[in-house]
JSON list of C-alpha atoms in Angstrom, two decimals:
[
{"chain": "A", "resi": 1, "resn": "UNK", "atom": "CA", "xyz": [-8.37, -0.89, -17.48]},
{"chain": "A", "resi": 2, "resn": "UNK", "atom": "CA", "xyz": [-10.63, 2.93, -16.69]},
{"chain": "A", "resi": 3, "resn": "UNK", "atom": "CA", "xyz": [-10.23, 5.05, -19.71]},
{"chain": "A", "resi": 4, "resn": "UNK", "atom": "CA", "xyz": [-11.53, 7.55, -17.90]},
{"chain": "A", "resi": 5, "resn": "UNK", "atom": "CA", "xyz": [-10.10, 7.31, -14.81]},
{"chain": "A", "resi": 6, "resn": "UNK", "atom": "CA", "xyz": [-10.05, 10.99, -14.35]},
{"chain": "A", "resi": 7, "resn": "UNK", "atom": "CA", "xyz": [-13.70, 11.29, -13.29]},
{"chain": "A", "resi": 8, "resn": "UNK", "atom": "CA", "xyz": [-13.24, 8.90, -10.20]},
{"chain": "A", "resi": 9, "resn": "UNK", "atom": "CA", "xyz": [-12.71, 10.22, -7.19]},
{"chain": "A", "resi": 10, "resn": "UNK", "atom": "CA", "xyz": [-9.54, 8.09, -7.21]},
{"chain": "A", "resi": 11, "resn": "UNK", "atom": "CA", "xyz": [-8.62, 9.46, -10.32]},
{"chain": "A", "resi": 12, "resn": "UNK", "atom": "CA", "xyz": [-9.21, 12.75, -9.16]},
{"chain": "A", "resi": 13, "resn": "UNK", "atom": "CA", "xyz": [-7.50, 12.58, -5.39]},
{"chain": "A", "resi": 14, "resn": "UNK", "atom": "CA", "xyz": [-4.48, 10.66, -7.01]},
{"chain": "A", "resi": 15, "resn": "UNK", "atom": "CA", "xyz": [-4.21, 14.01, -10.08]},
{"chain": "A", "resi": 16, "resn": "UNK", "atom": "CA", "xyz": [-4.18, 16.86, -7.59]},
{"chain": "A", "resi": 17, "resn": "UNK", "atom": "CA", "xyz": [-1.52, 15.10, -5.03]},
{"chain": "A", "resi": 18, "resn": "UNK", "atom": "CA", "xyz": [0.85, 14.21, -8.08]},
{"chain": "A", "resi": 19, "resn": "UNK", "atom": "CA", "xyz": [0.50, 18.32, -8.97]},
{"chain": "A", "resi": 20, "resn": "UNK", "atom": "CA", "xyz": [0.46, 19.40, -5.34]},
{"chain": "A", "resi": 21, "resn": "UNK", "atom": "CA", "xyz": [3.27, 17.20, -4.78]},
{"chain": "A", "resi": 22, "resn": "UNK", "atom": "CA", "xyz": [5.09, 18.57, -8.07]},
{"chain": "A", "resi": 23, "resn": "UNK", "atom": "CA", "xyz": [4.51, 22.32, -7.25]},
{"chain": "A", "resi": 24, "resn": "UNK", "atom": "CA", "xyz": [5.86, 21.79, -3.38]},
{"chain": "A", "resi": 25, "resn": "UNK", "atom": "CA", "xyz": [8.76, 20.06, -4.38]},
{"chain": "A", "resi": 26, "resn": "UNK", "atom": "CA", "xyz": [9.57, 22.79, -7.18]},
{"chain": "A", "resi": 27, "resn": "UNK", "atom": "CA", "xyz": [9.38, 25.09, -5.03]},
{"chain": "A", "resi": 28, "resn": "UNK", "atom": "CA", "xyz": [10.86, 24.09, -2.07]},
{"chain": "A", "resi": 29, "resn": "UNK", "atom": "CA", "xyz": [14.23, 24.05, -4.90]},
{"chain": "A", "resi": 30, "resn": "UNK", "atom": "CA", "xyz": [14.42, 28.04, -4.06]},
{"chain": "A", "resi": 31, "resn": "UNK", "atom": "CA", "xyz": [15.67, 27.03, -0.46]},
{"chain": "A", "resi": 32, "resn": "UNK", "atom": "CA", "xyz": [18.95, 25.70, 0.33]},
{"chain": "A", "resi": 33, "resn": "UNK", "atom": "CA", "xyz": [18.73, 22.00, 1.16]},
{"chain": "A", "resi": 34, "resn": "UNK", "atom": "CA", "xyz": [22.20, 21.62, 3.02]},
{"chain": "A", "resi": 35, "resn": "UNK", "atom": "CA", "xyz": [23.21, 18.27, 4.13]},
{"chain": "A", "resi": 36, "resn": "UNK", "atom": "CA", "xyz": [21.27, 14.93, 6.10]},
{"chain": "A", "resi": 37, "resn": "UNK", "atom": "CA", "xyz": [23.70, 15.97, 8.85]},
{"chain": "A", "resi": 38, "resn": "UNK", "atom": "CA", "xyz": [22.38, 19.62, 8.80]},
{"chain": "A", "resi": 39, "resn": "UNK", "atom": "CA", "xyz": [19.27, 20.33, 6.60]},
{"chain": "A", "resi": 40, "resn": "UNK", "atom": "CA", "xyz": [18.36, 23.13, 4.97]},
{"chain": "A", "resi": 41, "resn": "UNK", "atom": "CA", "xyz": [15.15, 25.11, 4.80]},
{"chain": "A", "resi": 42, "resn": "UNK", "atom": "CA", "xyz": [14.41, 23.13, 1.48]},
{"chain": "A", "resi": 43, "resn": "UNK", "atom": "CA", "xyz": [15.01, 19.37, 2.82]},
{"chain": "A", "resi": 44, "resn": "UNK", "atom": "CA", "xyz": [11.51, 18.60, 4.67]},
{"chain": "A", "resi": 45, "resn": "UNK", "atom": "CA", "xyz": [9.21, 20.35, 1.61]},
{"chain": "A", "resi": 46, "resn": "UNK", "atom": "CA", "xyz": [11.27, 18.43, -0.75]},
{"chain": "A", "resi": 47, "resn": "UNK", "atom": "CA", "xyz": [10.56, 15.41, 1.17]},
{"chain": "A", "resi": 48, "resn": "UNK", "atom": "CA", "xyz": [7.39, 15.79, 1.60]},
{"chain": "A", "resi": 49, "resn": "UNK", "atom": "CA", "xyz": [6.40, 16.80, -1.53]},
{"chain": "A", "resi": 50, "resn": "UNK", "atom": "CA", "xyz": [8.31, 13.68, -3.37]},
{"chain": "A", "resi": 51, "resn": "UNK", "atom": "CA", "xyz": [6.46, 11.70, -0.83]},
{"chain": "A", "resi": 52, "resn": "UNK", "atom": "CA", "xyz": [3.22, 13.56, -1.87]},
{"chain": "A", "resi": 53, "resn": "UNK", "atom": "CA", "xyz": [4.43, 12.91, -5.22]},
{"chain": "A", "resi": 54, "resn": "UNK", "atom": "CA", "xyz": [4.87, 8.88, -4.92]},
{"chain": "A", "resi": 55, "resn": "UNK", "atom": "CA", "xyz": [1.29, 8.85, -2.96]},
{"chain": "A", "resi": 56, "resn": "UNK", "atom": "CA", "xyz": [-0.09, 10.48, -5.71]},
{"chain": "A", "resi": 57, "resn": "UNK", "atom": "CA", "xyz": [1.26, 8.07, -8.60]},
{"chain": "A", "resi": 58, "resn": "UNK", "atom": "CA", "xyz": [-0.28, 5.17, -6.62]},
{"chain": "A", "resi": 59, "resn": "UNK", "atom": "CA", "xyz": [-3.68, 6.75, -6.01]},
{"chain": "A", "resi": 60, "resn": "UNK", "atom": "CA", "xyz": [-4.02, 7.36, -10.09]},
{"chain": "A", "resi": 61, "resn": "UNK", "atom": "CA", "xyz": [-2.15, 3.96, -10.60]},
{"chain": "A", "resi": 62, "resn": "UNK", "atom": "CA", "xyz": [-4.96, 1.74, -8.56]},
{"chain": "A", "resi": 63, "resn": "UNK", "atom": "CA", "xyz": [-7.90, 4.43, -10.30]},
{"chain": "A", "resi": 64, "resn": "UNK", "atom": "CA", "xyz": [-6.69, 3.20, -13.63]},
{"chain": "A", "resi": 65, "resn": "UNK", "atom": "CA", "xyz": [-7.12, -0.62, -12.59]},
{"chain": "A", "resi": 66, "resn": "UNK", "atom": "CA", "xyz": [-9.95, 0.05, -10.75]},
{"chain": "A", "resi": 67, "resn": "UNK", "atom": "CA", "xyz": [-13.46, 0.05, -12.31]},
{"chain": "A", "resi": 68, "resn": "UNK", "atom": "CA", "xyz": [-14.82, 3.22, -10.01]},
{"chain": "A", "resi": 69, "resn": "UNK", "atom": "CA", "xyz": [-18.37, 4.49, -10.40]},
{"chain": "A", "resi": 70, "resn": "UNK", "atom": "CA", "xyz": [-17.59, 8.49, -11.95]},
{"chain": "A", "resi": 71, "resn": "UNK", "atom": "CA", "xyz": [-17.71, 11.23, -9.10]},
{"chain": "A", "resi": 72, "resn": "UNK", "atom": "CA", "xyz": [-20.43, 13.26, -8.06]},
{"chain": "A", "resi": 73, "resn": "UNK", "atom": "CA", "xyz": [-20.67, 16.68, -8.83]},
{"chain": "A", "resi": 74, "resn": "UNK", "atom": "CA", "xyz": [-18.51, 19.04, -6.84]},
{"chain": "A", "resi": 75, "resn": "UNK", "atom": "CA", "xyz": [-20.01, 21.33, -4.84]},
{"chain": "A", "resi": 76, "resn": "UNK", "atom": "CA", "xyz": [-18.92, 24.53, -5.05]},
{"chain": "A", "resi": 77, "resn": "UNK", "atom": "CA", "xyz": [-21.93, 25.78, -2.94]},
{"chain": "A", "resi": 78, "resn": "UNK", "atom": "CA", "xyz": [-20.46, 24.01, -0.14]},
{"chain": "A", "resi": 79, "resn": "UNK", "atom": "CA", "xyz": [-16.59, 24.90, -1.19]},
{"chain": "A", "resi": 80, "resn": "UNK", "atom": "CA", "xyz": [-17.70, 28.37, -1.13]},
{"chain": "A", "resi": 81, "resn": "UNK", "atom": "CA", "xyz": [-19.62, 28.58, 2.52]},
{"chain": "A", "resi": 82, "resn": "UNK", "atom": "CA", "xyz": [-16.49, 26.59, 3.88]},
{"chain": "A", "resi": 83, "resn": "UNK", "atom": "CA", "xyz": [-14.14, 29.32, 3.00]},
{"chain": "A", "resi": 84, "resn": "UNK", "atom": "CA", "xyz": [-16.29, 32.27, 3.70]},
{"chain": "A", "resi": 85, "resn": "UNK", "atom": "CA", "xyz": [-17.05, 30.55, 7.34]},
{"chain": "A", "resi": 86, "resn": "UNK", "atom": "CA", "xyz": [-12.68, 30.58, 7.79]},
{"chain": "A", "resi": 87, "resn": "UNK", "atom": "CA", "xyz": [-12.50, 33.63, 6.26]},
{"chain": "A", "resi": 88, "resn": "UNK", "atom": "CA", "xyz": [-14.87, 35.25, 8.49]},
{"chain": "A", "resi": 89, "resn": "UNK", "atom": "CA", "xyz": [-13.50, 33.11, 11.28]},
{"chain": "A", "resi": 90, "resn": "UNK", "atom": "CA", "xyz": [-9.96, 34.62, 11.01]},
{"chain": "A", "resi": 91, "resn": "UNK", "atom": "CA", "xyz": [-10.93, 38.26, 10.30]},
{"chain": "A", "resi": 92, "resn": "UNK", "atom": "CA", "xyz": [-13.41, 38.07, 14.03]},
{"chain": "A", "resi": 93, "resn": "UNK", "atom": "CA", "xyz": [-10.77, 36.10, 16.07]},
{"chain": "A", "resi": 94, "resn": "UNK", "atom": "CA", "xyz": [-8.61, 39.36, 17.29]},
{"chain": "A", "resi": 95, "resn": "UNK", "atom": "CA", "xyz": [-11.16, 41.95, 17.10]},
{"chain": "A", "resi": 96, "resn": "UNK", "atom": "CA", "xyz": [-14.30, 39.98, 18.48]},
{"chain": "A", "resi": 97, "resn": "UNK", "atom": "CA", "xyz": [-12.40, 37.41, 20.25]},
{"chain": "A", "resi": 98, "resn": "UNK", "atom": "CA", "xyz": [-12.77, 33.55, 20.17]},
{"chain": "A", "resi": 99, "resn": "UNK", "atom": "CA", "xyz": [-15.34, 33.09, 21.99]},
{"chain": "A", "resi": 100, "resn": "UNK", "atom": "CA", "xyz": [-17.74, 35.10, 19.19]},
{"chain": "A", "resi": 101, "resn": "UNK", "atom": "CA", "xyz": [-15.23, 33.61, 15.97]},
{"chain": "A", "resi": 102, "resn": "UNK", "atom": "CA", "xyz": [-15.54, 29.85, 17.15]},
{"chain": "A", "resi": 103, "resn": "UNK", "atom": "CA", "xyz": [-19.25, 30.05, 17.20]},
{"chain": "A", "resi": 104, "resn": "UNK", "atom": "CA", "xyz": [-19.30, 31.59, 14.06]},
{"chain": "A", "resi": 105, "resn": "UNK", "atom": "CA", "xyz": [-17.18, 29.80, 11.77]},
{"chain": "A", "resi": 106, "resn": "UNK", "atom": "CA", "xyz": [-19.53, 26.63, 13.07]},
{"chain": "A", "resi": 107, "resn": "UNK", "atom": "CA", "xyz": [-22.79, 28.40, 12.25]},
{"chain": "A", "resi": 108, "resn": "UNK", "atom": "CA", "xyz": [-21.41, 29.70, 8.59]},
{"chain": "A", "resi": 109, "resn": "UNK", "atom": "CA", "xyz": [-20.55, 26.63, 7.56]},
{"chain": "A", "resi": 110, "resn": "UNK", "atom": "CA", "xyz": [-23.33, 24.27, 9.04]},
{"chain": "A", "resi": 111, "resn": "UNK", "atom": "CA", "xyz": [-24.97, 26.10, 6.19]},
{"chain": "A", "resi": 112, "resn": "UNK", "atom": "CA", "xyz": [-23.09, 24.39, 3.66]},
{"chain": "A", "resi": 113, "resn": "UNK", "atom": "CA", "xyz": [-24.81, 21.11, 4.58]},
{"chain": "A", "resi": 114, "resn": "UNK", "atom": "CA", "xyz": [-28.50, 20.39, 4.25]},
{"chain": "A", "resi": 115, "resn": "UNK", "atom": "CA", "xyz": [-29.51, 17.96, 6.88]},
{"chain": "A", "resi": 116, "resn": "UNK", "atom": "CA", "xyz": [-27.89, 19.78, 9.84]},
{"chain": "A", "resi": 117, "resn": "UNK", "atom": "CA", "xyz": [-30.29, 20.73, 12.98]},
{"chain": "A", "resi": 118, "resn": "UNK", "atom": "CA", "xyz": [-29.78, 23.97, 14.89]},
{"chain": "A", "resi": 119, "resn": "UNK", "atom": "CA", "xyz": [-29.54, 22.18, 17.57]},
{"chain": "A", "resi": 120, "resn": "UNK", "atom": "CA", "xyz": [-26.57, 19.64, 16.59]},
{"chain": "A", "resi": 121, "resn": "UNK", "atom": "CA", "xyz": [-24.75, 22.87, 15.79]},
{"chain": "A", "resi": 122, "resn": "UNK", "atom": "CA", "xyz": [-25.28, 24.76, 18.71]},
{"chain": "A", "resi": 123, "resn": "UNK", "atom": "CA", "xyz": [-24.17, 21.75, 20.70]},
{"chain": "A", "resi": 124, "resn": "UNK", "atom": "CA", "xyz": [-21.20, 21.59, 18.03]},
{"chain": "A", "resi": 125, "resn": "UNK", "atom": "CA", "xyz": [-20.77, 25.57, 18.10]},
{"chain": "A", "resi": 126, "resn": "UNK", "atom": "CA", "xyz": [-20.28, 25.21, 22.53]},
{"chain": "A", "resi": 127, "resn": "UNK", "atom": "CA", "xyz": [-18.10, 22.34, 22.05]},
{"chain": "A", "resi": 128, "resn": "UNK", "atom": "CA", "xyz": [-15.43, 23.58, 19.52]},
{"chain": "A", "resi": 129, "resn": "UNK", "atom": "CA", "xyz": [-15.73, 26.48, 21.06]},
{"chain": "A", "resi": 130, "resn": "UNK", "atom": "CA", "xyz": [-14.61, 25.06, 25.04]},
{"chain": "A", "resi": 131, "resn": "UNK", "atom": "CA", "xyz": [-12.04, 22.96, 23.07]},
{"chain": "A", "resi": 132, "resn": "UNK", "atom": "CA", "xyz": [-10.43, 25.78, 21.69]},
{"chain": "A", "resi": 133, "resn": "UNK", "atom": "CA", "xyz": [-10.34, 27.27, 24.80]},
{"chain": "A", "resi": 134, "resn": "UNK", "atom": "CA", "xyz": [-8.85, 24.73, 26.54]},
{"chain": "A", "resi": 135, "resn": "UNK", "atom": "CA", "xyz": [-5.89, 24.01, 23.74]},
{"chain": "A", "resi": 136, "resn": "UNK", "atom": "CA", "xyz": [-4.83, 27.30, 22.94]},
{"chain": "A", "resi": 137, "resn": "UNK", "atom": "CA", "xyz": [-5.99, 30.01, 25.95]},
{"chain": "A", "resi": 138, "resn": "UNK", "atom": "CA", "xyz": [-4.97, 26.91, 28.85]},
{"chain": "A", "resi": 139, "resn": "UNK", "atom": "CA", "xyz": [-2.98, 24.40, 27.20]},
{"chain": "A", "resi": 140, "resn": "UNK", "atom": "CA", "xyz": [-0.60, 26.48, 25.23]},
{"chain": "A", "resi": 141, "resn": "UNK", "atom": "CA", "xyz": [-0.85, 29.87, 26.87]},
{"chain": "A", "resi": 142, "resn": "UNK", "atom": "CA", "xyz": [-1.29, 31.70, 23.47]},
{"chain": "A", "resi": 143, "resn": "UNK", "atom": "CA", "xyz": [-2.35, 35.55, 23.92]},
{"chain": "A", "resi": 144, "resn": "UNK", "atom": "CA", "xyz": [-5.89, 35.08, 21.56]},
{"chain": "A", "resi": 145, "resn": "UNK", "atom": "CA", "xyz": [-8.26, 37.88, 23.07]},
{"chain": "A", "resi": 146, "resn": "UNK", "atom": "CA", "xyz": [-12.07, 36.32, 24.31]},
{"chain": "A", "resi": 147, "resn": "UNK", "atom": "CA", "xyz": [-14.10, 38.63, 23.58]},
{"chain": "A", "resi": 148, "resn": "UNK", "atom": "CA", "xyz": [-14.25, 41.94, 22.12]},
{"chain": "A", "resi": 149, "resn": "UNK", "atom": "CA", "xyz": [-10.92, 44.10, 22.74]}
]
């Protein structure tokens, strides 16, 4: 039995899943559930949150039983950089367009890694931009600007 299971990656994941699932389940109770034949808006989050609690408890229980090593310290720098990249891309999407927003997202996100090469970052930016264009503008016909308005 692992007495410090909460310091292992599985223990941390299990606790997070359980708490997040409990929060989603609690929040879903504020919406009408309806019946199984006519589901209300709260039925899906209730089921999803409950399932997440069950998965979290299973992962936590397995972490208690295992002899896993302690987790590495959390990389705050990477988390902050990724968050800034997402916010910057979201702010740029409607003003600068898709062909500016996605490369900015990739370029800022690449700063989170320590071993990224400029060639792979540029190829990733080009590839993701083309995929986003194909999926959202060509495939789904969404009205997203391509360039500056």
